[in-house]
CSV table of C-alpha atoms in Angstrom, one decimal:
chain,number,residue,atom,x,y,z
A,1260,UNK,CA,-7.8,7.6,49.5
A,1261,UNK,CA,-6.4,7.7,46.0
A,1262,UNK,CA,-7.3,4.5,44.1
A,1263,UNK,CA,-3.8,3.9,43.0
A,1264,UNK,CA,-2.6,3.9,46.6
A,1265,UNK,CA,-5.3,1.5,47.6
A,1266,UNK,CA,-4.2,-0.8,44.8
A,1267,UNK,CA,-0.6,-0.9,46.0
A,1268,UNK,CA,-1.0,-1.1,49.8
A,1269,UNK,CA,-1.9,-4.8,50.1
A,1270,UNK,CA,1.1,-5.8,48.0
A,1271,UNK,CA,3.5,-3.7,50.1
A,1272,UNK,CA,2.4,-5.3,53.4
A,1273,UNK,CA,2.6,-9.0,52.3
A,1274,UNK,CA,6.2,-9.9,51.7
A,1275,UNK,CA,6.4,-13.7,51.5
A,1276,UNK,CA,3.4,-15.2,49.9
A,1277,UNK,CA,0.6,-13.8,47.7
A,1278,UNK,CA,-2.3,-15.4,46.0
A,1279,UNK,CA,-4.5,-14.2,43.1
A,1280,UNK,CA,-6.9,-15.4,40.5
A,1281,UNK,CA,-4.5,-14.2,37.8
A,1282,UNK,CA,-0.9,-13.2,38.2
A,1283,UNK,CA,0.8,-11.3,35.4
A,1284,UNK,CA,4.6,-11.3,35.2
A,1285,UNK,CA,5.6,-8.0,33.6
A,1286,UNK,CA,3.7,-4.7,33.7
A,1287,UNK,CA,4.8,-3.4,30.3
A,1288,UNK,CA,2.2,-2.8,27.5
A,1289,UNK,CA,1.4,-6.5,27.2
A,1290,UNK,CA,1.0,-7.2,30.9
A,1291,UNK,CA,-0.9,-4.0,31.6
A,1292,UNK,CA,-3.2,-4.7,28.7
A,1293,UNK,CA,-4.0,-8.2,30.1
A,1294,UNK,CA,-4.8,-6.6,33.4
A,1295,UNK,CA,-7.0,-4.0,31.9
A,1296,UNK,CA,-8.9,-6.5,29.8
A,1297,UNK,CA,-9.3,-9.0,32.7
A,1298,UNK,CA,-10.7,-6.3,35.0
A,1299,UNK,CA,-13.0,-5.0,32.3
A,1300,UNK,CA,-14.3,-8.6,31.9
A,1301,UNK,CA,-15.0,-8.8,35.7
A,1302,UNK,CA,-12.1,-10.9,36.8
A,1303,UNK,CA,-11.7,-9.7,40.4
A,1304,UNK,CA,-8.3,-10.5,41.7
A,1305,UNK,CA,-5.6,-9.5,39.1
A,1306,UNK,CA,-2.0,-9.1,40.3
A,1307,UNK,CA,0.7,-7.4,38.3
A,1308,UNK,CA,4.3,-8.3,39.1
A,1309,UNK,CA,7.3,-6.4,37.8
A,1310,UNK,CA,11.1,-6.3,38.5
A,1311,UNK,CA,10.9,-2.5,38.7
A,1312,UNK,CA,8.7,0.2,40.2
A,1313,UNK,CA,6.9,2.7,38.0
A,1314,UNK,CA,7.6,5.0,36.4
A,1315,UNK,CA,10.8,3.4,35.2
A,1316,UNK,CA,13.1,4.1,32.2
A,1317,UNK,CA,12.5,1.8,29.2
A,1318,UNK,CA,15.0,1.5,26.4
A,1319,UNK,CA,12.7,0.4,23.6
A,1320,UNK,CA,11.0,1.5,20.4
A,1321,UNK,CA,8.4,4.2,20.9
A,1322,UNK,CA,6.2,3.8,17.9
A,1323,UNK,CA,2.5,3.1,18.2
A,1324,UNK,CA,1.0,1.6,15.1
A,1325,UNK,CA,-2.6,2.2,13.9
A,1326,UNK,CA,-3.5,-1.2,15.4
A,1327,UNK,CA,-2.0,-0.3,18.8
A,1328,UNK,CA,-4.0,2.9,18.8
A,1329,UNK,CA,-7.2,1.0,17.9
A,1330,UNK,CA,-6.6,-1.4,20.8
A,1331,UNK,CA,-6.0,1.5,23.2
A,1332,UNK,CA,-9.3,2.9,22.1
A,1333,UNK,CA,-11.1,-0.4,22.7
A,1334,UNK,CA,-9.7,-0.4,26.2
A,1335,UNK,CA,-10.9,3.2,26.8
A,1336,UNK,CA,-7.4,4.5,27.5
A,1337,UNK,CA,-6.4,6.2,24.3
A,1338,UNK,CA,-8.1,9.6,24.5
A,1339,UNK,CA,-7.6,10.3,28.2
A,1340,UNK,CA,-4.4,8.5,29.1
A,1341,UNK,CA,-2.2,8.1,26.0
A,1342,UNK,CA,-3.1,10.6,23.3
A,1343,UNK,CA,-2.2,13.6,25.5
A,1344,UNK,CA,1.4,12.4,25.8
A,1345,UNK,CA,1.8,11.0,22.3
A,1346,UNK,CA,3.2,12.8,19.2
A,1347,UNK,CA,0.9,12.1,16.2
A,1348,UNK,CA,2.4,10.6,13.0
A,1349,UNK,CA,0.7,10.8,9.6
A,1350,UNK,CA,3.5,10.1,7.1
A,1351,UNK,CA,6.8,8.2,6.5
A,1352,UNK,CA,10.0,9.1,4.7
A,1353,UNK,CA,11.4,6.0,3.0
A,1354,UNK,CA,15.1,5.9,2.0
A,1355,UNK,CA,16.3,2.9,0.0
A,1356,UNK,CA,19.7,1.2,0.0
A,1357,UNK,CA,20.5,3.0,-3.3
A,1358,UNK,CA,19.7,6.4,-1.8
A,1359,UNK,CA,16.3,6.9,-3.4
A,1360,UNK,CA,13.7,8.5,-1.1
A,1361,UNK,CA,10.0,9.3,-1.0
A,1362,UNK,CA,7.6,10.9,1.5
A,1363,UNK,CA,4.4,8.8,1.7
A,1364,UNK,CA,1.2,9.1,3.6
A,1365,UNK,CA,-2.0,7.2,3.7
A,1366,UNK,CA,-4.0,9.8,5.7
A,1367,UNK,CA,-5.9,9.4,8.9
A,1368,UNK,CA,-6.8,5.8,8.4
A,1369,UNK,CA,-3.1,4.9,8.8
A,1370,UNK,CA,-2.3,7.5,11.4
A,1371,UNK,CA,0.2,6.4,14.0
A,1372,UNK,CA,1.9,8.0,17.0
A,1373,UNK,CA,5.2,8.1,18.9
A,1374,UNK,CA,5.2,8.0,22.7
A,1375,UNK,CA,8.3,7.9,24.9
A,1376,UNK,CA,8.2,4.4,26.4
A,1377,UNK,CA,8.6,5.3,30.1
A,1378,UNK,CA,5.6,7.6,29.7
A,1379,UNK,CA,3.5,5.2,27.7
A,1380,UNK,CA,4.2,2.2,30.0
A,1381,UNK,CA,3.4,4.3,33.0
A,1382,UNK,CA,0.1,5.5,31.5
A,1383,UNK,CA,-1.0,2.0,30.9
A,1384,UNK,CA,0.2,0.8,34.2
A,1385,UNK,CA,-1.7,3.5,36.0
A,1386,UNK,CA,-4.8,2.7,34.0
A,1387,UNK,CA,-4.6,-0.9,35.1
A,1388,UNK,CA,-4.3,0.0,38.8
A,1389,UNK,CA,-7.1,2.5,38.5
A,1390,UNK,CA,-9.3,-0.4,37.2
A,1391,UNK,CA,-8.5,-2.4,40.3
A,1392,UNK,CA,-5.5,-4.5,39.5
A,1393,UNK,CA,-2.9,-4.9,42.4
A,1394,UNK,CA,0.8,-4.4,41.9
A,1395,UNK,CA,4.0,-5.8,43.4
A,1396,UNK,CA,7.1,-3.8,42.4
A,1397,UNK,CA,10.7,-5.1,42.5
A,1398,UNK,CA,9.5,-8.7,42.1
A,1399,UNK,CA,12.3,-10.3,40.1
A,1400,UNK,CA,10.7,-13.5,38.9
A,1401,UNK,CA,13.3,-16.3,39.0
A,1402,UNK,CA,11.5,-19.6,38.5
A,1403,UNK,CA,8.1,-21.1,38.0
A,1404,UNK,CA,6.2,-23.1,40.6
A,1405,UNK,CA,4.7,-26.4,39.4
A,1406,UNK,CA,2.3,-28.9,40.8
A,1407,UNK,CA,2.7,-31.8,38.5
A,1408,UNK,CA,2.7,-30.4,35.0
A,1409,UNK,CA,0.6,-27.4,36.0
A,1410,UNK,CA,2.2,-23.9,36.3
A,1411,UNK,CA,0.8,-22.6,39.6
A,1412,UNK,CA,3.0,-19.6,40.4
A,1413,UNK,CA,6.3,-17.8,40.4
A,1414,UNK,CA,9.1,-17.5,42.8
A,1415,UNK,CA,11.2,-14.3,43.1
A,1416,UNK,CA,15.0,-14.3,43.4
A,1417,UNK,CA,14.6,-13.2,47.0
A,1418,UNK,CA,12.3,-16.2,47.8
A,1419,UNK,CA,8.9,-14.5,47.7
A,1420,UNK,CA,6.2,-16.6,46.1
A,1421,UNK,CA,3.0,-15.7,44.2
A,1422,UNK,CA,0.5,-18.4,43.4
A,1423,UNK,CA,-2.5,-18.1,41.1
A,1424,UNK,CA,-5.2,-20.0,39.2
A,1425,UNK,CA,-3.6,-18.6,36.0
A,1426,UNK,CA,-0.2,-17.0,35.3
A,1427,UNK,CA,0.4,-14.8,32.3
A,1428,UNK,CA,4.1,-14.4,31.3
A,1429,UNK,CA,4.6,-11.0,29.8
A,1430,UNK,CA,8.1,-10.2,31.0
A,1431,UNK,CA,9.9,-9.7,27.7
A,1432,UNK,CA,12.7,-11.1,25.6
A,1433,UNK,CA,14.8,-12.5,28.5
A,1434,UNK,CA,12.0,-14.4,30.3
A,1435,UNK,CA,13.0,-17.8,31.6
A,1436,UNK,CA,9.4,-18.7,32.5
A,1437,UNK,CA,8.2,-19.7,29.0
A,1438,UNK,CA,7.6,-23.3,27.8
A,1439,UNK,CA,9.5,-22.6,24.5
A,1440,UNK,CA,13.2,-23.1,25.4
A,1441,UNK,CA,14.4,-23.3,21.8
A,1442,UNK,CA,17.1,-21.0,20.4
A,1443,UNK,CA,16.1,-17.4,19.9
A,1444,UNK,CA,16.3,-15.2,16.8
A,1445,UNK,CA,17.3,-11.6,17.8
A,1446,UNK,CA,18.1,-8.3,16.1
A,1447,UNK,CA,20.3,-5.8,17.9
A,1448,UNK,CA,19.6,-2.2,18.4
A,1449,UNK,CA,21.4,1.0,19.4
A,1450,UNK,CA,19.7,4.4,19.6
A,1451,UNK,CA,20.1,8.0,20.9
A,1452,UNK,CA,18.0,11.1,21.6
A,1453,UNK,CA,18.6,14.6,20.5
A,1454,UNK,CA,17.0,18.0,20.8
A,1455,UNK,CA,17.2,20.5,17.9
A,1456,UNK,CA,17.4,18.1,14.9
A,1457,UNK,CA,15.5,19.4,11.9
A,1458,UNK,CA,12.7,17.1,10.8
A,1459,UNK,CA,9.4,17.2,8.9
A,1460,UNK,CA,6.6,17.4,11.6
A,1461,UNK,CA,4.5,14.3,12.1
A,1462,UNK,CA,6.6,12.1,9.9
A,1463,UNK,CA,8.9,9.2,10.9
A,1464,UNK,CA,11.9,8.2,8.7
A,1465,UNK,CA,12.8,4.6,7.9
A,1466,UNK,CA,16.2,4.2,6.2
A,1467,UNK,CA,17.3,0.9,4.6
A,1468,UNK,CA,21.1,1.0,4.2
A,1469,UNK,CA,23.6,-1.7,3.4
A,1470,UNK,CA,25.2,-1.0,6.8
A,1471,UNK,CA,22.2,-2.6,8.5
A,1472,UNK,CA,20.3,-4.7,5.9
A,1473,UNK,CA,18.1,-6.6,6.2
A,1474,UNK,CA,17.2,-4.3,9.1
A,1475,UNK,CA,16.9,-0.5,9.0
A,1476,UNK,CA,17.6,2.8,10.7
A,1477,UNK,CA,15.0,5.3,11.8
A,1478,UNK,CA,14.2,8.8,13.1
A,1479,UNK,CA,11.1,9.0,15.3
A,1480,UNK,CA,10.0,12.4,16.5
A,1481,UNK,CA,8.9,12.1,20.1
A,1482,UNK,CA,8.0,15.8,20.7
A,1483,UNK,CA,8.0,19.0,18.7
A,1484,UNK,CA,11.8,19.3,19.4
A,1485,UNK,CA,13.1,15.9,20.5
A,1486,UNK,CA,13.9,12.9,18.2
A,1487,UNK,CA,14.9,9.3,18.7
A,1488,UNK,CA,17.4,8.1,16.0
A,1489,UNK,CA,18.5,4.5,16.0
A,1490,UNK,CA,19.4,1.3,14.0
A,1491,UNK,CA,18.5,-2.3,14.3
A,1492,UNK,CA,20.8,-4.9,12.7
A,1493,UNK,CA,21.5,-8.7,12.7
A,1494,UNK,CA,24.6,-9.8,14.5
A,1495,UNK,CA,24.3,-13.6,15.0
A,1496,UNK,CA,28.0,-14.0,15.3
A,1497,UNK,CA,28.5,-11.1,17.7
A,1498,UNK,CA,31.2,-9.6,15.5
A,1499,UNK,CA,29.9,-6.1,15.0
A,1500,UNK,CA,30.8,-3.1,17.0
A,1501,UNK,CA,27.5,-1.3,17.7
A,1502,UNK,CA,28.9,2.1,18.4
A,1503,UNK,CA,31.1,2.1,15.3
A,1504,UNK,CA,28.2,0.9,13.2
A,1505,UNK,CA,25.9,3.6,14.6
A,1506,UNK,CA,28.5,6.3,14.1
A,1507,UNK,CA,28.9,5.3,10.4
A,1508,UNK,CA,25.1,5.3,9.9
A,1509,UNK,CA,24.8,8.8,11.6
A,1510,UNK,CA,27.6,10.2,9.5
A,1511,UNK,CA,26.1,8.9,6.3
A,1512,UNK,CA,22.5,10.1,6.9
A,1513,UNK,CA,22.4,12.7,9.7
A,1514,UNK,CA,25.7,14.5,9.8
A,1515,UNK,CA,24.4,17.9,8.8
A,1516,UNK,CA,21.2,17.7,10.8
A,1517,UNK,CA,23.0,16.7,14.0
A,1518,UNK,CA,25.6,19.4,13.7
A,1519,UNK,CA,23.6,21.9,15.8
A,1520,UNK,CA,21.7,19.3,17.9
A,1521,UNK,CA,22.1,18.5,21.6
A,1522,UNK,CA,22.2,14.9,22.8
A,1523,UNK,CA,19.6,14.3,25.6
A,1524,UNK,CA,20.5,10.8,26.9
A,1525,UNK,CA,23.4,8.4,26.5
A,1526,UNK,CA,23.2,5.9,23.7
A,1527,UNK,CA,21.3,2.7,24.6
A,1528,UNK,CA,20.6,-0.6,23.0
A,1529,UNK,CA,18.7,-3.8,23.5
A,1530,UNK,CA,18.0,-7.1,21.6
A,1531,UNK,CA,14.7,-7.7,19.9
A,1532,UNK,CA,13.6,-11.3,20.0
A,1533,UNK,CA,11.4,-12.3,17.1
A,1534,UNK,CA,10.1,-15.3,15.3
A,1535,UNK,CA,8.6,-16.4,12.0
A,1536,UNK,CA,6.3,-19.0,13.5
A,1537,UNK,CA,5.3,-18.4,17.2
A,1538,UNK,CA,4.8,-21.6,19.0
A,1539,UNK,CA,4.3,-23.1,22.5
A,1540,UNK,CA,2.5,-20.0,23.9
A,1541,UNK,CA,0.5,-21.9,26.5
A,1542,UNK,CA,0.7,-24.8,29.0
A,1543,UNK,CA,-1.6,-25.8,31.9
A,1544,UNK,CA,-2.0,-22.8,34.1
A,1545,UNK,CA,0.2,-20.6,31.9
A,1546,UNK,CA,-0.2,-18.2,28.9
A,1547,UNK,CA,2.7,-16.5,27.3
A,1548,UNK,CA,2.2,-13.1,25.5
A,1549,UNK,CA,4.2,-10.3,23.9
A,1550,UNK,CA,8.0,-10.5,23.4
A,1551,UNK,CA,8.2,-13.3,25.9
A,1552,UNK,CA,6.4,-15.4,23.3
A,1553,UNK,CA,8.6,-13.9,20.5
A,1554,UNK,CA,5.5,-12.1,19.1
A,1555,UNK,CA,7.6,-9.4,17.3
A,1556,UNK,CA,7.5,-8.5,13.7
A,1557,UNK,CA,10.7,-9.9,12.0
A,1558,UNK,CA,11.1,-7.0,9.5
A,1559,UNK,CA,10.2,-3.9,11.6
A,1560,UNK,CA,10.9,-5.1,15.2
A,1561,UNK,CA,7.5,-3.8,16.2
A,1562,UNK,CA,6.0,-5.7,19.1
A,1563,UNK,CA,3.6,-3.4,21.0
A,1564,UNK,CA,0.5,-4.0,18.9
A,1565,UNK,CA,1.3,-7.7,18.7
A,1566,UNK,CA,1.7,-8.0,22.4
A,1567,UNK,CA,-1.5,-6.1,23.0
A,1568,UNK,CA,-3.5,-8.3,20.5
A,1569,UNK,CA,-2.2,-11.4,22.3
A,1570,UNK,CA,-3.1,-9.8,25.6
A,1571,UNK,CA,-6.7,-9.5,24.5
A,1572,UNK,CA,-6.8,-13.1,23.4
A,1573,UNK,CA,-5.2,-14.2,26.7
A,1574,UNK,CA,-7.8,-12.3,28.7
A,1575,UNK,CA,-10.6,-13.8,26.7
A,1576,UNK,CA,-9.2,-17.4,27.1
A,1577,UNK,CA,-8.9,-17.0,30.9
A,1578,UNK,CA,-12.3,-15.5,31.2
A,1579,UNK,CA,-13.8,-18.4,29.2
A,1580,UNK,CA,-12.2,-20.8,31.6
A,1581,UNK,CA,-13.3,-19.0,34.8
A,1582,UNK,CA,-16.8,-18.5,33.5
A,1583,UNK,CA,-17.1,-22.2,32.6
A,1584,UNK,CA,-17.7,-21.5,28.9
A,1585,UNK,CA,-14.8,-23.6,27.9
A,1586,UNK,CA,-12.5,-26.3,29.3
A,1587,UNK,CA,-9.0,-25.0,29.9
A,1588,UNK,CA,-7.3,-27.2,27.3
A,1589,UNK,CA,-9.7,-25.9,24.6
A,1590,UNK,CA,-9.3,-22.3,25.7
A,1591,UNK,CA,-5.5,-22.5,25.5
A,1592,UNK,CA,-5.5,-24.2,22.1
A,1593,UNK,CA,-7.9,-21.5,20.9
A,1594,UNK,CA,-5.5,-18.8,22.2
A,1595,UNK,CA,-2.6,-20.3,20.3
A,1596,UNK,CA,-4.7,-20.7,17.1
A,1597,UNK,CA,-5.8,-17.1,17.3
A,1598,UNK,CA,-2.2,-15.9,17.7
A,1599,UNK,CA,-1.2,-18.0,14.7
A,1600,UNK,CA,-4.0,-16.6,12.5
A,1601,UNK,CA,-3.3,-13.1,13.6
A,1602,UNK,CA,0.5,-13.0,13.3
A,1603,UNK,CA,1.7,-15.7,10.9
A,1604,UNK,CA,0.6,-13.9,7.7
A,1605,UNK,CA,2.4,-10.7,8.5
A,1606,UNK,CA,5.4,-12.5,10.0
A,1607,UNK,CA,5.8,-14.5,6.8
A,1608,UNK,CA,5.4,-11.3,4.8
A,1609,UNK,CA,8.1,-9.7,6.9
A,1610,UNK,CA,10.4,-12.6,6.2
A,1611,UNK,CA,9.8,-12.2,2.5
A,1612,UNK,CA,10.3,-8.4,2.8
A,1613,UNK,CA,13.7,-8.9,4.5
A,1614,UNK,CA,14.8,-11.0,1.6
A,1615,UNK,CA,13.4,-8.6,-1.0
A,1616,UNK,CA,15.5,-5.7,0.5
A,1617,UNK,CA,18.5,-7.1,-1.4
A,1618,UNK,CA,16.5,-6.6,-4.7
A,1619,UNK,CA,15.3,-3.3,-6.4
A,1620,UNK,CA,11.8,-3.8,-4.9
A,1621,UNK,CA,12.0,-0.8,-2.5
A,1622,UNK,CA,13.5,1.4,-5.2
A,1623,UNK,CA,10.6,0.5,-7.5
A,1624,UNK,CA,8.1,1.4,-4.8
A,1625,UNK,CA,9.9,4.8,-4.2
A,1626,UNK,CA,10.1,5.6,-7.9
A,1627,UNK,CA,6.4,4.8,-8.3
A,1628,UNK,CA,5.6,6.9,-5.2
A,1629,UNK,CA,4.4,9.8,-7.4
A,1630,UNK,CA,1.2,7.8,-8.1
A,1631,UNK,CA,-1.3,8.2,-5.2
A,1632,UNK,CA,-2.4,4.6,-5.2
A,1633,UNK,CA,1.1,3.3,-4.8
A,1634,UNK,CA,1.9,5.9,-2.2
A,1635,UNK,CA,-1.1,5.0,-0.1
A,1636,UNK,CA,-0.5,1.2,-0.5
A,1637,UNK,CA,3.2,1.7,0.6
A,1638,UNK,CA,2.2,3.7,3.7
A,1639,UNK,CA,-0.5,1.2,4.7
A,1640,UNK,CA,1.9,-1.7,4.2
A,1641,UNK,CA,4.5,-0.2,6.5
A,1642,UNK,CA,1.9,1.1,9.0
A,1643,UNK,CA,0.1,-2.3,9.4
A,1644,UNK,CA,3.1,-4.7,9.2
């Protein structure tokens, strides 16, 4: 029998109560990476929970940074599972608020990719199940289950329960299962897909325009013929009309190129929750990773590689506890410290970059782009944010 079917059958038969060594809430890139890393470390009973079945549509950014590709390679899933469905990227078009532009590339060492999210997420999900993780679809996690101050499981909206020695929360921006209940910072997005838009092959476009500053707009080619065009923008006061803002952006930057193009899907949008200083990423029995922990870059909105990095740290912490190499308290503190060391410098840099966008900095970079050293530095800076 197919290994994916075997992985699913036990979860379909048990409807009220399940137990596992590790339960992972959310089977997106972060959750699936946790599952893969745990199984590869020899953790036997890993259970993925998701509010949807797979494959499922996902309205989200589709860019894979060089670091994300590196992690996929470490997990052994890049070449066979993801690379065949990804569109390679080796350059960036930068457009400044004053209308200056440059095409920059840092070569293969900064190569990235674009992969439609429902295909990427499904590929990682399948890889996790093939490694032996179990899966419960349509599990809408509603609340945590506690014994004293220890997080011991999750309860679904329909009353089903899952209990585990450890629970990883990787269920995205709207998760109500995290220990950090403070106010959230969020940028808004709206995007669409078109066939037949002219673009330079294997290049993304990032456009900083006063309409959306300190955020930006983009064009990501997803195949040889289909592109994703979108904007992200701040709207803390909920005063902006997303459709009108997007229409103005398209008219300003893509009117001619869209004249002969065909829309593929309806416009979609979602909030991106980010932070400048991630905190409260763990508590007894619980680890938070990915966008649920606000591990998203504040300037670019990129969160896939951050979530996958955190997933690797989470798997190592859980393995250390299970193997008796570290007390749980020490392992959880180490997880939070590793996340801080990994993300804080780039998040602070992103905060500074957002502020600098109202200055001529980006125009200077573009004007100096004819120098190879500046061009490579700019491309690496954007690729490794």
